[in-house]
Amino acid sequence: MNTATLIKKCLKGNARAQQLLYEQYLPYVLTIIRRFGVRPAEESDLVQEIFIAVFQGLKRFDPNKGDLHHWIRGLAIHKTIAFQRKQQRLRAEELMISEQSARTTTIDLSHFDAEYLLELIAQLPVGARTVFNLYVVDGYSHEEIGKMLDISPVGSRSQLSRAKKLLRKALEAQKIKGHYGNI
Amino acid sequence: METFDQQGGLNDKLGRHKAKDIPAGLSWEQMGPKIRAELQPKTRRRLLFWWWLPVGLSVILSTGYLSLFGDTTALGHFPVPGQLLAKNPAVAETATEMPEEIPVAKQTGTSPNTDYPKAKDGTMIPVASPKLTEIKAIEPSKSRAASIPSAPSNDIKDRDSGVASTEKIRNNLSEPELLSQIEVLPPQAVISLDSTTPHLEVQKTQAVRHPWIVEAGMGVAFHLNPDVYGMKLPNTTIDPLSGLAASLRIGYALPQGPYTLWVGIDLEELVQRERLQEAFPIQLYQPNTVDTIFRNTITGETFSTTTDSIPGIRRVNIQQHSTFRSWSVPVLLGRTWSAGGWQLEGRAGIDLNLSSWQSGGYLTEGYELVKANTQYQAGWAVRLEGQLLLPPVRSGRLFIRGGYRRSLSQQQGLVPGSPFRPESIGMTMGWRVKW
């Protein structure tokens, strides 16, 4: 079933089509919400909220103008951040830190396993983790991140520097232990 | 080479990564019904919300109608000085029934009163009198009320008396003895027909106080907010905050003067509808996706919609539905003025209050937006009330009350971020009983 047909059937309320769409995109959505540090006990509420928004917003999605996966991913990111803010885990004042930028030494991550990287990212503090995900993984600019999190672009850069510094420390510690590749 | 210094540097590795361990609780069998249920269009409960009003009004109006136009209780009977027993069936009934004090007369040996007035046919009919005089033998009257035996039991003719106990009494007493017992009843305070002094029983009745009063009523309430209308917010229309109120009051009539101390509990549930005619879209994502955030220009609450594939500015109409609930404990002092059975009461005092405000938003297309959190506020206020009470009936009396309330813990009008309003008025109708 192609995407356009799947969307049409979902809009008509076809339960089978809705199930297909749900099962097809649930693994991606789950990765996103775990990447942003949502607790396992809260996953079902957030997944429900995301897919309700997906099915309700399908009527405004034009498959000729965009990619459905990309659209759902953006929706899931937005809902996850809103959820974290609602839980008061993302406070603007905590994100407004000023730090000196870390050294921008390039680190090759191509040989690191995705699961391992996700584990590393999950260990970051909530503010640094969120900015790191949005900038490095999802490709948002600091200006866009600032609007999403209600902080300044400078604050976004500070959080990213903090995240990179902490990740380098973790990777160096692993290198010393000889677990993963060379930096 | 992927790095984490580049914007989107890990997009390929992590952006399309699929989670492998999916909990069983996230299966479609578990989540599907809940998701599909939320997709059903919601029916708004506006009509059902107001069911209290017709039901409450019907109860109050029917109770008031039955009490005002129903049967009245017959007043109790007591001997009227100067009035013939025969013409007063209640007195005759009293005369034929044996009060407990009658045997005392036998012991004291008092003689009954014989100074009876004469009826037209020459028969003498006994009359209630405090004086102790001798009894003369009289012929039994033809009236039922005076059907007492003229001779000892053997010559009794059974009248159509339906009182089995009185017949037994008649069988046991002769006429002179019965009359003598009546004569020794406790002396009456009023002798003259012209006396304006209330009878002893009436005086005793008037001396009894009913200090405790209970009132219960339902009505409507309106919260005033001049500040909002003065601000003239652009693109925003606010319907008045109005709804239902219920109250239960207990009062104690103070012995000194026409004052009453009141304590009670009041409940209000009010609804406000706010319509915003403009949205403020913000582009957050890559091209072809737009997410729209709506901001309540009064409270600062934000609601976000689903994403859209068409970028740019969007103008939509959304309606925000807010529910306000309030619990108050008023403590008031009232003063009453009476005239012709009607009463007017003025009250003043304070109340302690706990309020909650819950809001949610709806797009005109029927979608429900994110709900805001419930806000709470506690405080105290000054309360002024005026109450009109109708003349009392058997089970109580109807009242109509108007009131004004001004919060003293929230001095200002609408505070940004706080939707609670400091002033309100209300009208209540209900029932009052005393004991």
XYZ file of C-alpha atoms in Angstrom:
618
model
C 0.000 0.000 0.000
C 1.570 3.315 -0.942
C 1.679 6.312 1.341
C -1.116 8.272 -0.336
C -3.505 5.315 -0.196
C -2.577 4.627 3.399
C -3.268 8.227 4.354
C -6.610 8.234 2.548
C -7.745 5.113 4.339
C -6.607 6.452 7.697
C -8.587 9.622 7.109
C -11.677 7.533 6.460
C -11.189 5.873 9.820
C -10.079 2.504 8.477
C -8.796 0.642 11.541
C -6.502 -1.647 9.567
C -4.845 1.282 7.798
C -4.394 3.071 11.103
C -2.810 -0.023 12.573
C -0.408 -0.285 9.647
C 0.665 3.301 9.957
C 1.044 2.979 13.717
C 3.155 -0.165 13.537
C 5.275 1.209 10.734
C 6.279 4.413 12.518
C 6.195 3.364 16.169
C 9.889 2.229 16.197
C 11.015 5.624 14.918
C 8.835 7.489 17.364
C 10.074 5.321 20.202
C 13.701 6.098 19.333
C 12.955 9.806 19.327
C 11.235 9.917 22.678
C 13.908 7.773 24.279
C 16.573 9.940 22.791
C 15.030 12.919 24.544
C 15.023 11.107 27.865
C 11.365 10.251 28.372
C 10.974 7.700 31.132
C 9.707 4.220 30.243
C 6.646 4.700 32.456
C 5.650 7.759 30.469
C 6.230 6.291 26.999
C 2.678 5.044 26.480
C 1.084 8.417 27.296
C 3.414 10.282 24.971
C 3.128 7.719 22.158
C -0.653 7.969 22.416
C -0.485 11.754 22.294
C 1.831 11.698 19.270
C -0.215 9.299 17.208
C -3.474 11.062 18.027
C -1.854 14.208 16.669
C -0.629 12.268 13.633
C -4.066 10.942 12.743
C -5.731 14.280 13.405
C -3.153 16.161 11.335
C -3.144 13.806 8.370
C -5.834 15.808 6.637
C -3.449 18.753 6.462
C -0.509 16.690 5.187
C 0.097 16.726 1.465
C 2.197 13.683 0.425
C 3.191 15.514 -2.753
C 4.872 18.252 -0.777
C 6.641 16.373 1.951
C 7.894 13.095 3.295
C 5.569 11.387 5.757
C 8.419 10.013 7.851
C 9.998 13.425 8.109
C 6.628 14.938 9.028
C 5.917 12.404 11.738
C 9.442 12.785 13.067
C 9.040 16.541 13.368
C 5.697 16.096 15.081
C 7.131 13.580 17.515
C 10.006 15.908 18.394
C 7.666 18.801 19.045
C 5.304 16.728 21.158
C 8.188 15.291 23.140
C 9.589 18.700 23.967
C 6.143 19.975 24.926
C 5.718 16.926 27.127
C 9.056 17.512 28.835
C 8.158 21.129 29.439
C 4.797 20.141 30.839
C 6.589 17.819 33.240
C 8.738 20.812 34.109
C 11.883 19.054 33.184
C 12.910 21.684 30.719
C 12.990 24.978 32.516
C 14.141 28.003 30.586
C 16.229 29.211 33.512
C 18.144 25.965 33.654
C 18.905 26.229 29.976
C 20.240 29.769 30.281
C 23.768 28.926 31.323
C 26.849 30.545 30.019
C 29.889 28.475 29.535
C 32.964 28.831 27.536
C 32.822 26.917 24.322
C 34.550 23.589 24.418
C 37.303 22.765 22.015
C 35.784 21.946 18.699
C 37.922 18.945 18.008
C 36.302 16.762 15.416
C 35.463 13.268 16.551
C 34.693 10.509 14.137
C 31.705 8.539 15.298
C 31.122 6.439 12.238
C 32.300 3.273 13.870
C 30.269 3.672 17.017
C 27.151 1.630 17.317
C 23.889 3.593 17.277
C 22.683 1.940 20.441
C 25.893 2.916 22.213
C 25.570 6.501 21.058
C 22.013 6.593 22.281
C 23.168 5.354 25.645
C 25.770 8.088 25.816
C 23.266 10.748 24.868
C 20.803 9.469 27.464
C 23.353 10.129 30.186
C 23.567 13.817 29.411
C 21.722 16.374 31.571
C 18.275 17.139 30.217
C 19.047 20.579 28.792
C 22.276 19.561 27.093
C 20.706 16.377 25.811
C 17.759 18.219 24.272
C 19.886 20.798 22.496
C 22.346 18.128 21.341
C 19.527 16.041 19.868
C 17.932 18.983 18.132
C 21.151 20.368 16.685
C 23.374 17.415 15.982
C 20.850 14.666 15.295
C 17.805 16.499 13.953
C 19.597 19.390 12.243
C 17.844 22.424 13.724
C 19.617 25.728 13.884
C 20.287 27.473 17.165
C 17.683 30.087 16.309
C 15.043 27.438 15.786
C 16.092 25.648 18.944
C 15.838 28.907 20.853
C 12.230 29.412 19.744
C 11.276 25.856 20.622
C 12.777 25.971 24.070
C 12.144 29.652 24.736
C 15.842 30.440 25.153
C 18.283 32.590 23.264
C 20.537 31.184 20.507
C 23.478 31.916 22.779
C 21.978 29.720 25.441
C 21.468 26.990 22.868
C 25.122 27.158 21.868
C 26.159 26.996 25.491
C 24.137 23.875 26.084
C 25.589 22.267 22.963
C 29.126 23.021 24.134
C 28.339 21.474 27.453
C 26.970 18.382 25.784
C 29.993 17.949 23.547
C 32.340 18.382 26.484
C 30.544 15.706 28.462
C 30.380 13.330 25.527
C 34.088 13.680 24.883
C 34.816 12.876 28.476
C 32.655 9.774 28.231
C 34.274 8.672 25.007
C 37.770 9.238 26.373
C 36.891 7.210 29.400
C 35.767 4.397 27.139
C 38.933 4.702 25.096
C 41.042 4.364 28.194
C 39.116 1.253 29.023
C 39.786 0.120 25.444
C 36.201 -0.587 24.583
C 35.518 1.390 21.478
C 37.755 2.525 18.619
C 40.128 5.491 18.452
C 39.381 9.142 18.868
C 32.536 10.835 8.444
C 29.943 11.485 11.071
C 30.749 13.820 13.906
C 28.839 15.507 16.610
C 30.210 18.911 15.833
C 28.151 19.276 12.685
C 24.568 20.335 12.510
C 22.710 17.165 11.628
C 25.934 15.261 11.804
C 24.287 12.225 13.360
C 21.168 12.426 11.275
C 21.956 9.377 9.207
C 23.013 7.238 12.140
C 20.355 8.197 14.651
C 17.695 10.090 12.695
C 16.277 6.973 11.085
C 17.178 4.549 13.820
C 14.393 2.141 14.744
C 13.955 0.949 18.272
C 14.157 -2.786 18.531
C 12.722 -3.417 21.986
C 9.093 -2.346 21.824
C 7.194 -2.933 25.071
C 4.085 -5.074 24.870
C 2.063 -2.228 26.296
C 2.674 -0.190 23.165
C 1.190 -2.753 20.785
C -1.724 -1.714 18.604
C -3.992 -4.057 20.549
C -3.286 -2.007 23.683
C -2.980 1.465 22.238
C -5.307 1.275 19.239
C -8.649 1.509 21.069
C -7.455 4.471 23.150
C -6.151 6.317 20.107
C -9.277 5.654 18.058
C -11.498 6.764 20.930
C -9.769 10.136 21.029
C -10.280 10.555 17.284
C -14.064 10.469 17.663
C -15.570 13.951 17.459
C -16.381 15.207 20.937
C -19.887 16.335 21.758
C -19.861 19.399 23.860
C -21.702 19.206 27.090
C -23.140 22.674 27.021
C -26.759 21.689 27.101
C -26.232 18.987 29.684
C -24.224 21.371 31.843
C -27.321 23.505 32.445
C -29.665 20.703 33.550
C -29.361 21.942 37.137
C -31.236 25.090 36.274
C -34.599 23.708 35.104
C -34.537 20.886 37.667
C -33.708 23.212 40.537
C -36.260 25.797 39.480
C -38.949 23.148 39.130
C -38.273 21.806 42.612
C -38.312 25.246 44.188
C -41.417 26.442 42.351
C -43.429 23.285 43.001
C -42.483 23.259 46.679
C -43.436 26.903 46.985
C -46.733 26.397 45.162
C -47.771 23.442 47.307
C -46.834 25.222 50.497
C -48.595 28.449 49.622
C -51.793 26.983 48.233
C -51.982 23.701 50.137
C -54.115 22.942 53.178
C -53.496 24.878 56.318
C -53.296 23.225 59.651
C -56.309 23.772 61.893
C -55.408 25.626 64.987
C -55.767 23.885 68.285
C -58.904 24.441 70.361
C -59.083 25.672 73.864
C -62.015 26.857 76.006
C -63.245 30.307 75.140
C -64.696 32.113 78.124
C -68.366 32.958 77.743
C -68.861 30.629 74.804
C -71.484 27.900 75.108
C -70.203 24.397 75.181
C -72.925 23.271 72.817
C -71.936 25.740 70.193
C -68.315 24.880 70.477
C -67.914 21.306 69.372
C -64.249 21.410 70.282
C -65.067 22.442 73.808
C -67.724 19.792 74.077
C -65.249 17.291 72.859
C -62.941 18.461 75.540
C -65.701 18.210 78.067
C -66.485 14.639 77.224
C -62.841 13.590 77.324
C -61.439 13.026 80.769
C -58.324 15.059 81.491
C -55.968 13.777 84.094
C -56.821 16.575 86.488
C -60.451 15.500 86.872
C -59.938 12.802 89.541
C -58.425 15.471 91.738
C -61.797 17.150 92.011
C -63.235 14.068 93.542
C -60.555 14.049 96.165
C -60.935 17.691 96.990
C -64.694 17.311 97.249
C -65.398 20.396 95.257
C -68.904 20.873 93.966
C -69.564 21.725 90.392
C -70.941 24.939 89.084
C -74.739 25.013 88.779
C -75.124 28.514 87.510
C -75.855 27.592 83.948
C -77.525 29.747 81.335
C -80.796 28.498 79.996
C -81.358 27.523 76.399
C -84.491 28.344 74.512
C -86.254 25.162 75.446
C -85.581 25.673 79.088
C -82.841 23.138 79.355
C -79.784 24.160 81.118
C -76.562 23.727 79.261
C -73.242 23.577 81.049
C -70.653 26.263 80.339
C -66.962 26.130 81.119
C -66.281 28.310 84.121
C -63.592 28.611 86.730
C -66.096 29.212 89.478
C -67.036 26.399 91.799
C -70.772 26.278 92.310
C -73.343 23.632 92.895
C -74.685 21.628 90.074
C -78.361 21.446 89.361
C -79.786 18.466 87.641
C -80.458 19.228 84.022
C -82.057 17.499 81.148
C -79.736 16.263 78.529
C -79.511 18.522 75.529
C -80.496 17.306 72.137
C -77.165 18.300 70.700
C -74.485 15.762 70.301
C -72.010 17.860 72.173
C -74.119 17.877 75.299
C -74.925 14.206 75.186
C -74.154 13.385 78.744
C -76.241 10.992 80.856
C -78.994 12.575 82.994
C -79.060 9.693 85.363
C -76.808 6.944 86.455
C -75.827 4.474 83.867
C -79.046 2.495 83.401
C -80.952 5.264 81.627
C -78.237 6.185 79.238
C -79.416 6.513 75.751
C -76.638 5.898 73.352
C -76.369 8.911 71.108
C -74.571 8.829 67.839
C -71.337 9.494 69.555
C -68.440 8.006 67.729
C -66.117 8.312 70.673
C -65.849 4.912 72.310
C -63.746 6.227 75.145
C -66.239 8.954 76.007
C -69.026 6.398 76.219
C -67.008 4.446 78.701
C -66.420 7.617 80.649
C -70.126 8.437 80.614
C -70.896 5.036 81.876
C -68.644 5.601 84.820
C -69.743 9.135 85.777
C -73.023 10.817 86.313
C -73.727 14.234 84.963
C -73.151 16.203 88.100
C -69.898 14.450 88.749
C -68.671 15.040 85.210
C -69.514 18.680 85.335
C -67.898 19.022 88.670
C -64.718 17.604 87.254
C -64.783 20.089 84.408
C -65.191 22.866 86.904
C -62.042 22.043 88.714
C -59.884 22.294 85.648
C -56.975 24.714 86.056
C -58.249 28.276 86.300
C -58.246 30.355 83.152
C -56.527 33.670 83.002
C -59.074 35.358 80.743
C -62.704 35.644 81.820
C -64.101 38.539 79.891
C -64.929 38.228 76.224
C -63.642 41.705 75.744
C -60.244 40.920 77.105
C -57.383 41.572 74.745
C -54.913 39.678 76.833
C -53.831 36.579 74.944
C -55.000 33.298 76.303
C -52.610 31.396 78.499
C -51.854 28.859 75.799
C -51.246 31.615 73.288
C -48.950 33.403 75.667
C -47.065 30.238 76.280
C -46.740 29.708 72.527
C -45.377 33.165 71.982
C -42.802 32.719 74.684
C -41.154 29.785 72.830
C -38.164 30.803 70.674
C -36.969 28.996 67.543
C -33.451 30.267 67.419
C -32.059 27.897 64.803
C -32.724 28.524 61.134
C -31.725 26.546 58.094
C -31.802 27.913 54.561
C -31.064 26.158 51.309
C -31.262 27.662 47.874
C -30.086 27.638 44.279
C -29.549 30.444 41.863
C -27.271 32.133 39.360
C -23.974 33.947 39.740
C -22.076 36.419 37.569
C -18.442 37.348 37.898
C -17.699 40.933 36.997
C -14.546 41.953 35.245
C -14.468 45.535 34.109
C -10.706 45.482 33.546
C -10.886 43.163 30.582
C -13.450 45.200 28.783
C -11.494 48.306 29.539
C -8.345 46.817 28.040
C -10.112 46.083 24.737
C -7.890 43.241 23.741
C -7.566 42.953 19.990
C -9.103 39.993 18.253
C -10.548 38.653 21.475
C -14.154 38.343 22.519
C -14.967 37.220 26.033
C -18.374 35.992 27.082
C -19.341 36.819 30.669
C -18.414 34.382 33.368
C -21.745 33.084 34.617
C -23.265 29.935 35.986
C -25.046 28.262 38.841
C -24.733 28.683 42.564
C -26.056 26.696 45.502
C -26.006 27.612 49.158
C -26.745 26.058 52.507
C -26.864 28.336 55.547
C -27.427 27.778 59.239
C -28.429 30.726 61.342
C -28.834 31.436 65.030
C -31.281 34.158 66.066
C -29.623 36.176 68.788
C -31.765 36.807 71.845
C -30.928 40.508 71.823
C -32.694 42.270 69.030
C -33.627 41.095 65.521
C -30.144 39.898 64.663
C -29.082 36.547 63.310
C -25.640 35.034 63.028
C -25.151 33.001 59.842
C -22.648 30.367 58.782
C -22.861 28.294 55.684
C -21.320 26.875 52.568
C -21.733 28.172 49.040
C -20.809 26.439 45.821
C -20.488 28.038 42.407
C -19.767 26.531 39.014
C -19.356 29.056 36.235
C -18.386 28.797 32.617
C -16.603 31.243 30.416
C -16.163 31.102 26.680
C -13.454 33.063 25.002
C -12.999 33.387 21.300
C -9.689 34.254 19.723
C -9.679 35.314 16.139
C -6.001 35.201 15.396
C -3.218 32.691 15.592
C 0.514 33.173 15.726
C 2.157 30.482 13.651
C 5.792 29.745 14.165
C 7.848 27.817 11.711
C 9.880 25.346 13.636
C 10.818 22.636 11.279
C 12.242 21.981 7.923
C 10.287 23.330 4.980
C 6.843 21.862 4.400
C 6.081 21.633 8.055
C 4.541 24.314 10.180
C 3.469 24.056 13.744
C 1.077 26.581 15.126
C 1.032 27.863 18.660
C -1.984 29.734 19.985
C -1.531 32.036 22.916
C -4.310 33.166 25.233
C -3.806 36.887 25.310
C -5.232 37.173 28.834
C -3.756 34.316 30.781
C -0.668 33.696 28.651
C -1.512 30.019 28.260
C -0.250 28.439 25.045
C -1.814 25.688 23.021
C -0.174 23.907 20.140
C -1.785 22.230 17.173
C -0.673 19.420 14.998
C 1.732 20.175 12.241
C 0.772 21.335 8.806
C 2.345 20.750 5.449
C 1.626 24.250 4.204
C 4.107 26.829 5.476
C 3.230 30.417 6.251
C 0.873 32.408 8.428
C -2.454 30.907 9.368
C -5.479 32.636 10.770
C -7.926 30.476 12.604
C -10.723 30.866 15.132
C -10.383 29.022 18.350
C -12.655 28.939 21.294
C -11.464 28.461 24.806
C -13.834 26.909 27.273
C -13.020 27.532 30.930
C -14.713 26.200 34.015
C -14.542 28.031 37.311
C -15.502 26.354 40.569
C -15.645 27.981 43.957
C -16.275 26.810 47.499
C -16.964 29.496 50.098
C -17.679 29.461 53.801
C -19.470 32.708 54.650
C -19.824 34.112 58.166
C -22.477 36.837 58.252
C -24.518 38.947 60.638
C -28.076 39.716 59.596
C -30.704 42.177 60.692
C -34.395 41.619 60.041
C -37.328 43.959 59.514
C -40.840 42.519 59.546
C -44.209 43.779 58.317
C -47.404 41.845 57.794
C -45.747 38.460 57.669
C -43.138 39.588 55.155
C -39.516 40.008 56.204
C -36.592 41.871 54.803
C -33.117 40.913 55.969
C -29.795 42.566 55.331
C -26.536 40.712 55.906
C -22.881 41.592 55.932
C -19.765 39.621 56.679
C -16.805 37.791 55.232
C -16.207 34.498 53.552
C -13.267 32.153 53.111
C -12.935 30.829 49.611
C -11.163 28.182 47.556
C -11.486 28.449 43.778
C -10.232 26.483 40.809
C -9.932 27.408 37.143
C -9.646 24.796 34.403
C -9.446 25.706 30.774
C -9.261 23.893 27.521
C -9.290 25.003 23.932
C -11.172 23.943 20.844
C -10.514 24.677 17.207
C -13.601 25.512 15.231
C -12.955 22.413 13.176
C -13.778 20.414 16.283
C -10.323 19.372 17.367
C -9.358 19.613 20.987
C -6.132 21.350 21.762
C -3.827 20.741 24.642
C -5.509 21.379 27.948
C -3.946 23.817 30.338
C -3.308 22.938 33.945
C -5.892 23.658 36.611
C -5.122 26.728 38.709
C -6.183 27.192 42.314
C -6.688 30.248 44.462
C -7.554 30.634 48.135
C -8.546 33.845 49.814
C -11.180 35.800 51.638
C -13.782 38.356 50.651
C -16.386 40.781 51.890
C -19.989 39.782 51.296
C -23.181 41.875 51.324
C -26.632 40.363 50.906
C -30.262 41.409 50.912
C -33.040 38.901 51.346
C -36.809 39.055 51.016
C -38.853 36.408 52.854
C -42.459 35.636 52.015
C -45.040 35.051 54.760
C -44.496 31.714 56.474
C -46.509 28.607 55.752
C -46.688 25.286 57.526
C -43.273 23.927 56.577
C -41.250 27.114 56.270
C -41.027 30.116 54.029
C -39.696 31.062 50.614
C -36.869 33.545 50.260
C -35.238 35.454 47.436
C -31.733 36.716 47.975
C -29.399 39.020 46.107
C -25.734 39.270 46.974
C -22.463 40.994 46.159
C -18.982 39.648 46.849
C -15.650 41.423 46.633
C -12.384 39.581 47.092
C -9.916 41.263 49.419
C -7.064 38.858 48.769
C -7.107 39.662 45.041
C -7.245 43.425 44.830
C -6.590 43.957 41.158
C -8.648 43.026 38.170
C -7.433 40.350 35.871
C -3.799 39.713 36.727
C -1.758 38.503 33.761
C -1.577 34.761 34.075
C -4.366 34.665 36.662
C -7.868 34.384 35.302
C -9.683 34.736 38.646
C -12.014 37.697 38.990
C -12.398 39.615 42.233
C -16.054 40.724 42.062
C -19.267 38.815 41.661
C -23.021 39.195 42.086
C -25.654 36.570 42.419
C -29.324 35.838 42.950
C -30.623 32.856 44.901
C -34.071 31.480 45.639
C -34.694 28.905 48.303
C -36.475 27.671 51.400
C -36.078 28.465 55.080
C -37.173 26.407 58.078
C -36.923 27.078 61.790
C -36.673 24.875 64.831
